Amino acid sequence: NTLGEFDFIVRDNHANEIEHWELALKFYLGIPPLTSAQNWFGPNLKDRLDLKQRHLAEKQLPLSQTHAGQTICQQNGWNISRRRLICKGRLYYPEDNSCLFPRCIDPAHQTGRWLTHTQLRTQLQHANATIRLLEKDEWMVSHFRQTSLVADTPPDLQPMPTHPIQVELTAPHQTPPRIFVVPDDW
């Protein structure tokens, strides 16, 4: 049976302490009411903010306190003094909603928006903008590879993929927003 695995065991040289860190990089799209963590879904609809939080807090973070975890720590000479949960990512808001979010989220979190395929097509018709399809390894970075597809209507959106994709909508003199585009029936 696999109980889990440590993401990181870290030595803080300044404090001379050993810490257990669990890390997550997540992207969630909100469906009103946005103040409920169970209304934030990952691009894969099985992934939800409340479920991920529960898993990290109740399964992953306590690993160093289980019998098996303590055995591994003792075998390696690790006396875990502190556990940390570090979750980064971005929340994507529906186009017509303000920035309401669950209490468990840092108010300074990174944001984007999400649109249906039809909403994006409508927006492109009324804006002097282009979109760039982002590869998954670009979803969190602020600088993009020059090889990303740039077009008024990328072929990847005709027809729309059956899963959410992330794009950057660029318009003159604007900071490009991050947008998840989802199928109309998502």
Coordinates of C-alpha atoms in Angstrom, one line a residue, residues 29-135:
L29 CA -12.2 28.1 -12.6
G30 CA -15.0 29.5 -10.4
I31 CA -18.7 29.0 -10.8
P32 CA -21.0 31.2 -8.6
P33 CA -21.3 31.4 -5.7
L34 CA -17.6 32.1 -5.7
T35 CA -17.2 32.2 -1.9
S36 CA -17.6 28.4 -1.7
A37 CA -14.4 26.4 -2.2
Q38 CA -16.5 23.6 -3.7
N39 CA -17.5 25.8 -6.6
W40 CA -13.9 26.1 -7.9
F41 CA -13.1 23.4 -10.5
G42 CA -9.8 22.4 -12.2
P43 CA -9.7 22.1 -16.0
N44 CA -10.4 18.4 -15.2
L45 CA -13.8 18.6 -13.6
K46 CA -12.9 15.9 -11.1
D47 CA -10.4 18.3 -9.5
R48 CA -12.0 20.8 -7.0
L49 CA -10.4 23.3 -4.6
D50 CA -12.1 22.0 -1.5
L51 CA -11.2 18.4 -2.3
K52 CA -7.5 19.3 -3.0
Q53 CA -7.3 21.3 0.2
R54 CA -8.7 18.4 2.2
H55 CA -6.3 16.0 0.6
L56 CA -3.3 18.2 1.2
A57 CA -4.2 19.0 4.8
E58 CA -5.5 15.6 5.9
K59 CA -3.4 13.1 3.8
Q60 CA -0.2 14.7 2.5
L61 CA 0.9 17.1 5.3
P62 CA 0.5 14.6 8.1
L63 CA 2.7 12.0 6.3
S64 CA 5.6 12.8 8.5
Q65 CA 3.5 12.1 11.6
T66 CA 2.4 8.6 10.5
H67 CA 4.1 5.5 11.8
A68 CA 5.6 4.8 8.3
G69 CA 6.6 8.4 7.9
Q70 CA 8.3 8.6 11.3
T71 CA 10.1 5.3 10.5
I72 CA 11.5 6.8 7.2
C73 CA 12.4 10.1 9.0
Q74 CA 14.2 8.2 11.8
Q75 CA 16.1 6.0 9.3
N76 CA 17.4 9.2 7.6
G77 CA 18.1 11.1 10.8
W78 CA 15.3 13.7 10.2
N79 CA 13.6 15.2 13.1
I80 CA 10.8 17.1 11.5
S81 CA 10.2 20.4 13.4
R82 CA 7.8 22.1 11.1
R83 CA 5.4 21.2 8.3
R84 CA 4.4 23.6 5.5
L85 CA 1.8 23.6 2.8
I86 CA 2.6 25.8 -0.1
C87 CA 0.0 26.0 -2.8
K88 CA 0.4 28.4 -5.8
G89 CA -1.6 28.9 -8.9
R90 CA -4.3 31.1 -10.3
L91 CA -8.1 31.5 -9.9
Y92 CA -10.1 32.1 -13.1
Y93 CA -13.2 34.1 -12.7
P94 CA -16.3 34.0 -14.9
E95 CA -16.5 37.1 -17.2
D96 CA -19.4 38.7 -15.4
N97 CA -18.3 38.3 -11.8
S98 CA -16.3 40.4 -9.4
C99 CA -13.4 38.9 -7.4
L100 CA -15.2 37.0 -4.7
F101 CA -13.3 34.0 -3.4
P102 CA -13.3 31.5 -0.5
R103 CA -11.8 32.6 2.8
C104 CA -9.0 30.0 2.4
I105 CA -7.5 32.0 -0.5
D106 CA -4.9 34.8 -0.1
P107 CA -6.5 38.1 -1.2
A108 CA -3.4 38.8 -3.3
H109 CA -3.8 35.6 -5.4
Q110 CA -3.1 35.6 -9.1
T111 CA -6.2 35.8 -11.3
G112 CA -7.5 35.2 -14.8
R113 CA -10.9 34.7 -16.3
W114 CA -12.7 32.0 -18.1
L115 CA -15.0 32.1 -21.1
T116 CA -16.9 29.6 -23.1
H117 CA -15.9 29.1 -26.7
T118 CA -18.8 31.2 -27.9
Q119 CA -18.1 34.0 -25.5
L120 CA -14.5 34.1 -26.8
R121 CA -15.5 34.2 -30.4
T122 CA -17.9 37.1 -29.6
Q123 CA -15.2 39.0 -27.8
L124 CA -12.8 38.6 -30.7
Q125 CA -15.4 40.0 -33.1
H126 CA -15.7 43.2 -31.0
A127 CA -12.0 43.7 -30.1
N128 CA -8.8 44.5 -32.0
A129 CA -7.1 41.6 -30.3
T130 CA -5.3 38.3 -31.0
I131 CA -5.1 35.2 -29.0
R132 CA -2.1 33.0 -28.2
L133 CA -2.6 29.4 -27.3
L134 CA -0.5 28.6 -24.2
E135 CA 1.2 25.3 -23.6

